[in-house]
Amino acid sequence: RLKHARRILNWAIVFANLQSYKQAISDVSIAISINEEAAFAYLLRAKCLQIDGNPSEAFADLQTFIGKQ
């Protein structure tokens, strides 16, 4: 399961680098559903959400990221 979550998260990073933020958010959300303890996933999704114009959702993910540190 964790290996699968990492693969999906890697794809999310690729999509974020390509500025395909909606796809990146979708992939990160899938990875989080598999492994809720992946702190970096929340940070990545927060960045993508902020860029995509969802600051309140980004803030919630940022708080989750901080709580997992």
Short mmCIF file of C-alpha atoms in Angstrom, two decimals:
data_model
loop_
_atom_site.label_atom_id
_atom_site.label_comp_id
_atom_site.label_asym_id
_atom_site.label_seq_id
_atom_site.Cartn_x
_atom_site.Cartn_y
_atom_site.Cartn_z
CA ARG A 1 0.00 0.00 0.00
CA LEU A 2 2.68 2.52 0.93
CA LYS A 3 4.62 1.78 -2.25
CA HIS A 4 1.48 2.40 -4.30
CA ALA A 5 0.85 5.69 -2.47
CA ARG A 6 4.43 6.78 -3.21
CA ARG A 7 4.00 6.06 -6.91
CA ILE A 8 0.82 8.11 -7.06
CA LEU A 9 2.50 10.91 -5.13
CA ASN A 10 5.38 10.87 -7.61
CA TRP A 11 2.86 11.36 -10.43
CA ALA A 12 1.34 14.24 -8.48
CA ILE A 13 4.77 15.87 -8.30
CA VAL A 14 5.14 15.50 -12.06
CA PHE A 15 1.74 17.09 -12.67
CA ALA A 16 2.51 19.93 -10.25
CA ASN A 17 5.79 20.60 -12.08
CA LEU A 18 3.82 20.67 -15.35
CA GLN A 19 1.42 23.16 -13.73
CA SER A 20 -1.49 20.71 -14.05
CA TYR A 21 -2.62 21.55 -10.55
CA LYS A 22 -6.08 19.98 -10.66
CA GLN A 23 -4.59 16.63 -11.69
CA ALA A 24 -1.88 16.97 -9.06
CA ILE A 25 -4.51 17.68 -6.39
CA SER A 26 -6.49 14.65 -7.49
CA ASP A 27 -3.46 12.36 -7.37
CA VAL A 28 -2.30 13.68 -4.00
CA SER A 29 -5.79 13.14 -2.61
CA ILE A 30 -5.66 9.52 -3.74
CA ALA A 31 -2.23 9.08 -2.15
CA ILE A 32 -3.52 10.59 1.11
CA SER A 33 -6.50 8.25 1.10
CA ILE A 34 -4.04 5.35 0.95
CA ASN A 35 -1.59 6.75 3.50
CA GLU A 36 -2.92 9.54 5.72
CA GLU A 37 0.43 9.80 7.52
CA ALA A 38 2.32 11.10 4.46
CA ALA A 39 3.01 14.63 5.71
CA PHE A 40 4.67 15.76 2.47
CA ALA A 41 1.47 14.92 0.55
CA TYR A 42 -0.46 17.50 2.57
CA LEU A 43 2.20 20.12 1.89
CA LEU A 44 2.18 19.40 -1.84
CA ARG A 45 -1.61 19.51 -1.98
CA ALA A 46 -1.61 22.77 0.00
CA LYS A 47 0.74 24.37 -2.53
CA CYS A 48 -1.34 23.17 -5.47
CA LEU A 49 -4.59 24.25 -3.85
CA GLN A 50 -3.18 27.72 -3.15
CA ILE A 51 -2.00 28.16 -6.72
CA ASP A 52 -5.33 26.82 -8.02
CA GLY A 53 -7.23 29.45 -6.03
CA ASN A 54 -8.42 27.50 -2.98
CA PRO A 55 -6.68 29.24 -0.07
CA SER A 56 -8.96 27.97 2.71
CA GLU A 57 -8.46 24.34 1.66
CA ALA A 58 -4.74 25.01 1.28
CA PHE A 59 -4.62 26.43 4.81
CA ALA A 60 -6.36 23.33 6.21
CA ASP A 61 -3.83 21.05 4.50
CA LEU A 62 -0.97 23.22 5.75
CA GLN A 63 -2.27 22.87 9.30
CA THR A 64 -2.45 19.09 8.85
CA PHE A 65 1.11 19.08 7.51
CA ILE A 66 2.35 21.04 10.54
CA GLY A 67 0.49 18.70 12.89
CA LYS A 68 2.21 15.67 11.39
CA GLN A 69 5.70 17.11 11.91
#
